[in-house]
Coordinates of C-alpha atoms in Angstrom, one line a residue:
X15 CA -33.1 -61.0 -7.4
X16 CA -34.5 -57.9 -6.0
X17 CA -36.1 -58.2 -2.4
X18 CA -38.4 -55.9 -0.9
X19 CA -37.4 -54.4 2.4
X20 CA -39.2 -55.7 5.3
X21 CA -41.4 -53.0 6.8
X22 CA -42.1 -54.9 10.0
X23 CA -39.5 -56.3 12.4
X24 CA -41.8 -58.1 15.1
X25 CA -41.1 -61.7 15.6
X26 CA -43.9 -64.2 15.5
X27 CA -46.0 -66.3 13.1
X28 CA -48.9 -65.3 11.1
X29 CA -51.5 -65.5 14.1
X30 CA -49.4 -63.9 16.7
X31 CA -51.1 -60.8 18.1
X32 CA -49.5 -58.2 15.8
X33 CA -50.8 -60.2 12.8
X34 CA -53.9 -62.3 13.9
X35 CA -56.6 -60.0 13.0
X36 CA -55.3 -59.1 9.6
X37 CA -54.6 -62.8 8.8
X38 CA -57.9 -63.9 10.0
X39 CA -59.8 -61.2 8.1
X40 CA -57.9 -61.7 4.7
X41 CA -58.1 -65.5 4.7
X42 CA -61.9 -65.0 5.6
X43 CA -62.4 -62.7 2.5
X44 CA -60.6 -65.2 0.2
X45 CA -62.5 -68.0 1.5
X46 CA -65.8 -66.1 0.9
X47 CA -64.9 -65.1 -2.7
X48 CA -63.8 -68.7 -3.3
X49 CA -67.1 -70.1 -1.7
X50 CA -69.4 -67.7 -3.6
X51 CA -67.8 -68.7 -7.1
X52 CA -68.4 -72.3 -6.4
X53 CA -71.9 -71.7 -4.9
X54 CA -73.1 -69.7 -7.8
X55 CA -72.0 -72.4 -10.2
X56 CA -74.1 -75.1 -8.2
X57 CA -77.1 -72.6 -7.9
X58 CA -77.0 -71.0 -11.4
X59 CA -79.2 -73.5 -13.2
X60 CA -82.0 -73.0 -10.8
X61 CA -81.6 -69.3 -10.9
X62 CA -81.5 -69.1 -14.7
X63 CA -84.9 -71.3 -14.7
X64 CA -86.5 -69.2 -11.9
X65 CA -85.8 -66.0 -13.8
X66 CA -86.4 -67.3 -17.2
X67 CA -83.0 -66.4 -18.2
X68 CA -81.3 -69.4 -19.8
X69 CA -80.4 -67.0 -22.8
X70 CA -78.2 -65.2 -20.3
X71 CA -76.6 -68.3 -18.6
X72 CA -73.1 -67.9 -20.3
X73 CA -73.0 -64.3 -19.7
X74 CA -73.7 -64.6 -15.9
X75 CA -70.4 -66.3 -15.9
X76 CA -68.6 -64.7 -18.5
X77 CA -69.5 -61.2 -17.4
X78 CA -67.7 -61.3 -14.0
X79 CA -64.7 -63.0 -15.5
X80 CA -64.3 -60.2 -17.9
X81 CA -64.9 -57.5 -15.3
X82 CA -62.4 -59.1 -12.9
X83 CA -59.6 -58.9 -15.6
X84 CA -60.2 -55.1 -15.8
X85 CA -60.4 -54.7 -12.1
X86 CA -57.2 -56.6 -11.6
X87 CA -55.3 -54.0 -13.6
X88 CA -57.0 -51.2 -12.0
X89 CA -56.2 -52.6 -8.6
X90 CA -52.6 -53.1 -9.5
X91 CA -52.2 -49.5 -10.5
X92 CA -54.1 -48.2 -7.7
X93 CA -52.3 -50.0 -5.1
X94 CA -48.9 -48.9 -6.5
X95 CA -50.1 -45.1 -6.7
X96 CA -52.1 -44.8 -3.3
X97 CA -51.4 -48.0 -1.3
X98 CA -53.7 -51.2 -1.3
X99 CA -56.2 -50.0 1.3
X100 CA -58.2 -48.0 -1.0
X101 CA -58.8 -50.7 -3.7
X102 CA -59.4 -53.2 -0.9
X103 CA -62.2 -51.2 0.5
X104 CA -63.6 -50.4 -2.9
X105 CA -63.3 -54.1 -4.0
X106 CA -65.1 -55.2 -0.8
X107 CA -67.9 -52.6 -1.4
X108 CA -68.1 -53.6 -5.1
X109 CA -68.1 -57.3 -4.2
X110 CA -70.9 -56.9 -1.6
X111 CA -72.9 -54.7 -3.7
X112 CA -73.0 -57.1 -6.6
X113 CA -74.1 -59.8 -4.6
X114 CA -77.0 -57.8 -3.1
X115 CA -78.2 -57.0 -6.6
X116 CA -78.0 -60.4 -7.6
X117 CA -79.7 -61.6 -4.4
X118 CA -82.7 -59.2 -4.8
X119 CA -82.8 -59.4 -8.7
X120 CA -86.2 -59.5 -10.2
X121 CA -85.0 -60.5 -13.5
X122 CA -82.0 -62.3 -15.0
X123 CA -80.8 -59.0 -16.9
X124 CA -80.4 -57.4 -13.3
X125 CA -78.7 -60.6 -11.8
X126 CA -76.2 -60.4 -14.6
X127 CA -75.5 -56.8 -13.7
X128 CA -75.0 -57.8 -10.2
X129 CA -72.5 -60.7 -11.1
X130 CA -70.6 -58.2 -13.3
X131 CA -70.2 -55.8 -10.5
X132 CA -69.4 -58.8 -8.0
X133 CA -66.7 -59.8 -10.4
X134 CA -65.1 -56.4 -10.4
X135 CA -65.0 -56.2 -6.8
X136 CA -63.5 -59.7 -6.5
X137 CA -60.7 -58.5 -8.9
X138 CA -59.9 -55.3 -6.8
X139 CA -59.8 -56.9 -3.5
X140 CA -58.0 -60.1 -4.4
X141 CA -55.0 -58.1 -6.1
X142 CA -55.1 -55.8 -3.0
X143 CA -54.6 -58.4 -0.7
X144 CA -51.6 -59.8 -2.3
X145 CA -50.2 -56.2 -2.1
X146 CA -51.0 -55.9 1.6
X147 CA -48.9 -59.1 2.3
X148 CA -45.9 -57.5 0.4
X149 CA -46.2 -54.4 2.7
X150 CA -47.3 -55.6 5.9
X151 CA -45.8 -59.2 6.3
X152 CA -41.9 -59.9 6.5
X153 CA -40.4 -62.3 3.8
X154 CA -40.2 -65.1 6.2
X155 CA -44.0 -65.1 6.9
X156 CA -45.1 -64.8 3.3
X157 CA -44.9 -68.5 2.4
X158 CA -47.3 -69.1 5.3
X159 CA -49.8 -66.6 4.7
X160 CA -49.9 -67.5 0.8
X161 CA -50.4 -71.3 2.1
X162 CA -53.2 -70.1 4.4
X163 CA -54.6 -68.2 1.2
X164 CA -54.4 -71.3 -0.8
X165 CA -56.4 -73.2 1.8
X166 CA -59.0 -70.6 1.5
X167 CA -59.6 -71.3 -1.8
X168 CA -59.6 -75.2 -1.3
X169 CA -61.7 -75.6 1.5
X170 CA -64.8 -74.1 -0.1
X171 CA -64.3 -76.7 -3.0
X172 CA -64.8 -79.3 -0.3
X173 CA -68.1 -78.0 1.1
X174 CA -69.3 -75.1 -1.0
X175 CA -71.3 -76.9 -3.7
X176 CA -73.0 -79.2 -1.2
X177 CA -73.9 -76.0 1.2
X178 CA -75.3 -74.3 -1.9
X179 CA -77.1 -77.3 -3.0
X180 CA -78.9 -77.7 0.2
X181 CA -79.8 -73.9 0.3
X182 CA -81.2 -74.1 -3.2
X183 CA -83.1 -77.3 -2.3
X184 CA -84.5 -76.4 1.1
X185 CA -84.7 -72.5 1.1
X186 CA -84.1 -70.0 -1.7
X187 CA -81.3 -69.7 -4.2
X188 CA -81.4 -65.9 -3.2
X189 CA -79.6 -66.9 0.1
X190 CA -76.6 -68.1 -1.9
X191 CA -76.0 -64.3 -2.8
X192 CA -77.5 -62.7 0.3
X193 CA -75.7 -64.9 3.1
X194 CA -72.0 -63.9 2.1
X195 CA -72.5 -60.2 2.7
X196 CA -73.4 -60.9 6.3
X197 CA -70.2 -62.8 6.9
X198 CA -67.9 -60.7 4.6
X199 CA -68.6 -57.4 6.2
X200 CA -67.3 -58.4 9.8
X201 CA -64.4 -60.2 8.2
X202 CA -63.4 -56.9 6.2
X203 CA -63.8 -54.7 9.2
X204 CA -61.8 -57.0 11.6
X205 CA -58.8 -56.1 9.2
X206 CA -58.9 -52.2 10.2
X207 CA -56.4 -52.3 13.1
X208 CA -54.0 -54.4 11.3
X209 CA -53.9 -52.1 8.3
X210 CA -53.6 -49.1 10.4
X211 CA -50.4 -50.6 11.7
X212 CA -48.6 -50.6 8.4
X213 CA -46.3 -47.9 7.3
X214 CA -48.1 -44.9 5.4
X215 CA -47.8 -45.1 1.7
X216 CA -46.2 -42.3 0.0
X217 CA -48.7 -41.3 -2.9
X218 CA -47.4 -41.3 -6.4
X219 CA -48.7 -39.2 -9.3
X220 CA -50.3 -41.2 -12.2
X221 CA -53.5 -41.8 -13.9
X222 CA -55.6 -44.8 -12.4
X223 CA -57.4 -45.1 -15.9
X224 CA -54.4 -45.2 -18.3
X225 CA -53.4 -47.2 -21.2
X226 CA -53.3 -50.4 -19.6
X227 CA -56.8 -50.1 -18.3
X228 CA -57.8 -49.7 -21.7
X229 CA -55.9 -52.9 -22.9
X230 CA -57.4 -54.7 -19.9
X231 CA -60.8 -53.8 -21.3
X232 CA -59.9 -55.1 -24.7
X233 CA -58.5 -58.4 -23.2
X234 CA -61.7 -58.5 -21.1
X235 CA -63.9 -58.3 -24.1
X236 CA -61.8 -61.2 -25.6
X237 CA -62.1 -63.4 -22.5
X238 CA -65.9 -62.8 -22.4
X239 CA -66.1 -63.7 -26.1
X240 CA -64.1 -67.1 -25.7
X241 CA -66.4 -67.8 -22.6
X242 CA -69.7 -67.2 -24.5
X243 CA -68.4 -68.4 -27.6
X244 CA -67.3 -71.8 -26.1
X245 CA -71.0 -72.5 -25.3
X246 CA -72.4 -71.7 -28.7
X247 CA -72.2 -74.1 -31.7
X248 CA -71.8 -74.0 -35.5
X249 CA -70.4 -70.9 -37.4
X250 CA -71.3 -68.6 -34.5
X251 CA -69.1 -70.5 -32.0
X252 CA -66.0 -70.4 -34.6
X253 CA -66.4 -66.8 -35.1
X254 CA -66.8 -65.7 -31.6
X255 CA -63.8 -67.8 -30.5
X256 CA -61.5 -66.6 -33.2
X257 CA -62.3 -62.8 -32.3
X258 CA -62.1 -63.5 -28.4
X259 CA -58.7 -65.5 -28.8
X260 CA -57.5 -62.7 -31.3
X261 CA -58.3 -60.2 -28.6
X262 CA -56.5 -62.0 -25.9
X263 CA -53.5 -62.7 -28.0
X264 CA -53.3 -59.1 -29.0
X265 CA -53.7 -57.4 -25.6
X266 CA -52.5 -59.9 -23.0
X267 CA -48.7 -59.3 -23.9
X268 CA -49.2 -55.6 -23.1
X269 CA -50.6 -56.5 -19.5
X270 CA -47.9 -58.7 -18.6
X271 CA -44.0 -58.4 -18.2
X272 CA -41.9 -58.5 -21.3
X273 CA -40.4 -61.8 -21.7
X274 CA -43.5 -63.7 -20.4
X275 CA -44.2 -65.6 -23.5
X276 CA -40.5 -66.5 -24.1
X277 CA -39.9 -67.8 -20.5
X278 CA -37.6 -64.9 -19.6
X279 CA -35.7 -65.3 -16.4
X280 CA -37.0 -64.2 -13.1
X281 CA -40.2 -62.6 -12.8
X282 CA -41.3 -63.1 -16.5
X283 CA -41.2 -67.0 -15.9
X284 CA -43.1 -66.7 -12.5
X285 CA -45.8 -64.9 -14.4
X286 CA -45.9 -67.4 -17.3
X287 CA -45.6 -70.4 -14.8
X288 CA -48.7 -69.1 -13.0
X289 CA -50.8 -69.2 -16.3
X290 CA -49.4 -72.7 -17.2
X291 CA -50.1 -74.2 -13.8
X292 CA -53.7 -72.7 -13.6
X293 CA -54.6 -73.6 -17.5
X294 CA -53.2 -77.3 -16.7
X295 CA -55.0 -77.9 -13.5
X296 CA -58.2 -76.4 -14.1
X297 CA -58.4 -77.2 -17.9
X298 CA -58.1 -81.0 -17.1
X299 CA -60.2 -80.9 -13.7
X300 CA -63.4 -79.8 -15.7
X301 CA -63.4 -83.1 -17.8
X302 CA -62.3 -85.6 -14.9
X303 CA -65.8 -86.0 -13.4
X304 CA -67.4 -86.0 -16.9
X305 CA -65.2 -88.7 -17.9
X306 CA -65.5 -90.9 -14.7
X307 CA -69.4 -90.9 -14.7
X308 CA -69.9 -91.3 -18.5
X309 CA -67.1 -93.8 -19.3
X310 CA -66.5 -95.6 -16.1
X311 CA -70.0 -95.4 -14.7
X312 CA -69.5 -93.6 -11.2
X313 CA -72.1 -91.8 -9.8
X314 CA -71.8 -88.1 -9.6
X315 CA -70.9 -88.0 -5.7
X316 CA -68.2 -90.8 -6.3
X317 CA -66.8 -88.7 -9.2
X318 CA -66.9 -85.6 -6.9
X319 CA -65.0 -87.6 -4.3
X320 CA -62.0 -87.6 -6.7
X321 CA -61.9 -83.8 -6.5
X322 CA -62.3 -83.9 -2.8
X323 CA -59.2 -86.0 -2.5
X324 CA -57.7 -83.6 -4.6
X325 CA -58.4 -80.7 -2.6
X326 CA -57.3 -82.5 0.5
X327 CA -53.8 -83.2 -1.0
X328 CA -53.8 -79.4 -2.4
X329 CA -54.1 -78.2 1.3
X330 CA -51.5 -80.6 2.6
X331 CA -48.9 -79.5 0.0
X332 CA -49.8 -75.8 0.7
X333 CA -49.3 -76.4 4.4
X334 CA -46.0 -78.1 4.0
X335 CA -44.7 -75.5 1.5
X336 CA -45.6 -72.8 4.3
X337 CA -43.3 -74.2 6.8
X338 CA -40.3 -72.2 7.7
X339 CA -36.8 -73.3 7.1
X340 CA -37.6 -75.2 3.9
X341 CA -34.6 -77.5 2.7
X342 CA -35.4 -77.0 -1.0
X343 CA -35.0 -73.9 -3.2
X344 CA -38.1 -72.2 -5.0
X345 CA -36.8 -73.7 -8.4
X346 CA -36.9 -77.4 -6.8
X347 CA -40.5 -76.9 -5.5
X348 CA -41.9 -75.4 -8.8
X349 CA -40.4 -78.3 -10.8
X350 CA -41.3 -81.0 -8.7
X351 CA -44.8 -79.7 -8.5
X352 CA -45.2 -79.4 -12.2
X353 CA -44.0 -82.9 -12.6
X354 CA -46.5 -84.1 -10.2
X355 CA -49.3 -82.3 -12.1
X356 CA -48.2 -84.0 -15.5
X357 CA -48.1 -87.4 -13.8
X358 CA -51.4 -86.9 -12.3
X359 CA -53.2 -85.9 -15.4
X360 CA -51.7 -88.8 -17.5
X361 CA -52.8 -91.2 -14.6
X362 CA -56.4 -89.7 -14.8
X363 CA -56.4 -90.1 -18.3
X364 CA -55.3 -93.6 -18.2
X365 CA -58.7 -94.6 -16.6
X366 CA -60.1 -94.2 -20.0
X367 CA -58.8 -97.7 -20.5
X368 CA -61.4 -100.0 -18.7
X369 CA -58.7 -102.3 -17.6
X370 CA -57.2 -99.7 -15.4
X371 CA -58.9 -99.4 -12.0
X372 CA -60.7 -96.1 -11.0
X373 CA -58.4 -95.9 -8.1
X374 CA -55.5 -94.7 -10.3
X375 CA -57.5 -91.7 -11.2
X376 CA -58.1 -91.0 -7.5
X377 CA -54.3 -91.5 -6.7
X378 CA -53.3 -89.6 -9.8
X379 CA -55.5 -86.4 -9.2
X380 CA -54.2 -86.4 -5.6
X381 CA -51.0 -86.0 -7.1
X382 CA -51.9 -83.1 -9.3
X383 CA -53.6 -81.5 -6.4
X384 CA -50.3 -81.8 -4.4
X385 CA -48.6 -80.2 -7.2
X386 CA -51.0 -77.3 -7.5
X387 CA -50.7 -76.7 -3.7
X388 CA -47.0 -76.6 -3.9
X389 CA -46.5 -74.5 -7.0
X390 CA -49.3 -71.7 -6.3
X391 CA -47.9 -70.4 -2.8
X392 CA -44.4 -70.4 -4.3
X393 CA -45.2 -68.4 -7.1
X394 CA -47.0 -65.8 -4.9
X395 CA -43.9 -65.7 -2.8
X396 CA -41.7 -65.2 -5.7
X397 CA -43.7 -62.3 -7.4
X398 CA -43.1 -60.2 -4.3
X399 CA -39.5 -61.1 -3.8
X400 CA -39.0 -59.7 -7.5
X401 CA -40.9 -56.7 -6.9
X402 CA -39.9 -53.2 -5.5
X403 CA -42.5 -52.0 -3.1
X404 CA -44.0 -49.6 -5.6
X405 CA -44.3 -52.4 -8.2
X406 CA -46.0 -54.9 -6.0
X407 CA -49.4 -53.8 -7.2
X408 CA -48.6 -54.2 -10.8
X409 CA -46.8 -57.5 -10.6
X410 CA -49.5 -59.1 -8.3
X411 CA -52.0 -58.1 -10.9
X412 CA -49.9 -59.6 -13.7
X413 CA -49.8 -62.9 -11.6
X414 CA -53.5 -63.2 -11.4
X415 CA -54.3 -62.0 -14.9
X416 CA -51.9 -64.8 -16.2
X417 CA -54.0 -67.1 -14.3
X418 CA -57.5 -65.7 -15.4
X419 CA -56.5 -65.2 -19.2
X420 CA -54.8 -68.6 -19.6
X421 CA -57.5 -70.5 -17.7
X422 CA -60.5 -69.0 -19.9
X423 CA -58.4 -69.6 -22.9
X424 CA -57.6 -73.3 -22.5
X425 CA -61.3 -73.8 -21.2
X426 CA -62.6 -72.3 -24.6
X427 CA -60.5 -74.0 -27.0
X428 CA -60.5 -77.4 -24.9
X429 CA -64.2 -77.4 -24.6
X430 CA -64.6 -76.6 -28.3
X431 CA -62.2 -79.3 -29.3
X432 CA -64.0 -81.9 -27.1
X433 CA -67.5 -80.8 -28.3
X434 CA -66.3 -81.4 -32.1
X435 CA -64.6 -84.7 -31.4
X436 CA -66.9 -86.4 -29.0
X437 CA -69.6 -87.4 -31.4
X438 CA -67.0 -89.1 -33.3
X439 CA -64.6 -90.8 -30.7
X440 CA -65.2 -90.2 -27.2
X441 CA -61.8 -91.7 -26.4
X442 CA -60.3 -89.1 -28.9
X443 CA -62.0 -86.4 -27.3
X444 CA -61.0 -87.2 -23.8
X445 CA -57.4 -87.6 -24.8
X446 CA -57.2 -84.1 -26.4
X447 CA -59.1 -82.6 -23.5
X448 CA -56.3 -84.2 -21.1
X449 CA -53.4 -83.8 -23.5
X450 CA -53.5 -80.1 -23.9
X451 CA -53.0 -79.6 -20.1
X452 CA -50.5 -82.2 -19.9
X453 CA -48.4 -80.4 -22.4
X454 CA -48.9 -77.1 -20.7
X455 CA -48.1 -78.6 -17.4
X456 CA -44.7 -80.2 -19.2
X457 CA -43.8 -76.7 -20.4
X458 CA -43.9 -75.4 -16.7
X459 CA -40.9 -77.7 -15.9
X460 CA -38.4 -75.7 -17.6
X461 CA -40.2 -72.5 -16.6
X462 CA -39.7 -73.5 -13.1
X463 CA -35.9 -73.8 -13.6
X464 CA -35.9 -70.2 -14.8
X465 CA -37.4 -68.6 -12.0

C-alpha cells in the first residue's frame, strides 16, 4: 500500500487549535450541501406547482445530478494540477450562485438552470474537501474527520425535511434556497486561516478540460437520461433508459481506475465498493417508507421514523469508526459493514409478510445504517492511503463518481422494474426492489477483502 507523507506534524485532534477552524468550516459546508439536497426534495412539489413547471420536475433533480458528475471529474483534475483551494472556492461560488438563481427564479426554466449550477458547485467543492483532508490532515486524524463528514450528511436527514416542510408551509419556498447562502458563506470563510497553513502546492502542467472531462460529460448525459427516463412510462421510458444505461456503461469505465469492475486489489476495489454500498443502501431505502405505508398501514411519520433510527445508527457507527487505535483492520470493518447491510435489507423486506412485526424493519434498517456508517468513512480513508499526493484529486473524484453513477443506475433500474411489476403483484415488485440492492451488498463482502 502506498501512503501519503503526512504534511503536518502537530499533535492533537480534529478540533485542536491548529485544525479547529478548518474542521468546523468543512463539516459545515458538507452539512449545508446535504441539507439543501434533502430540503429541495421536500419543497420541490410546491415549487413546481407555484411556477407551473411540473413538466420540468424530473429535470430539476436530474440536471444537478448530471452536472455534479462533470464537476467531480473537473475538480479532481484541478486539485491535482493546482491544489484543492481553487476548486473549493469556485465550487462554493457556483453552489451559492445556483441557490440564489433558484431562490429568485421567476419561472421553472430559470430554477432548473440554478439547480444545474448548484449541482456543478456541489461536485467541485465536495471533491476538493476530500483532497484538503489528504493534504492538511495526518493519517491518524483522517478516520475522525471522515466520520465527521458522515455525520454532516446524516444529521440533515433527521431534521432537513421537517425544517423544509415548515418553511414551505409557513413562509415561502424561496427561503429553502435563499437561507443556505447566509450560513454557507461564513462557513467557507472561516476555513481561510486553516487553508493558508497548508504547504504550497507545486503547480503541474496539464489541461483542465481534457478527455476525461469529455467522458464525464457523456456519462452525465447518460445519468440524466436514466433519471428522466425512470420517471416516464411506455416506449419512451424504455428508449431513454437504454440510451442512458448505454452511456453510463460506455463511459464510466474510462473515469474509474482500471480493474474497478473486476474488483482488482487495492484502489480499484475501494472505488467499486463505494458504488456497491451506495447503490445497495440508497437503492433499498427509497422503497422502505413506501412499503411500510402501503403494505403495513403505517402513517408517513411513523414510516419516516424508521429512517431516523437508521440515521442515528449511521452516526454512532461513524463515530466509533473514527476513534483512534482501532483493533480491527480496514478489511474487517468493510466486510462486517457489508454483511450488516445485507442482513438489514433482508430484515426490512421480511416485513412484507404481515405476520412479521414492523419492529423487525426498524431493527433491520438500523443495522443497515450501522453498516453504512462503518463502510463510508473506511473507504474515504483508504482512497487517500492508496493515493500519492498528486493523485488524491483524481482518486477522490473516482470515489464519488462511483457513488453517483451506481446510485443513479440502480434507482432507475429498480424504479422501472417496480413500476412494471407492481400492478401485477406488489409482493413481487417489492422483493425485486429490495433484492437487487441486497445482491449488490452481498457482492461487497468479497470486495471488502480485496481492499
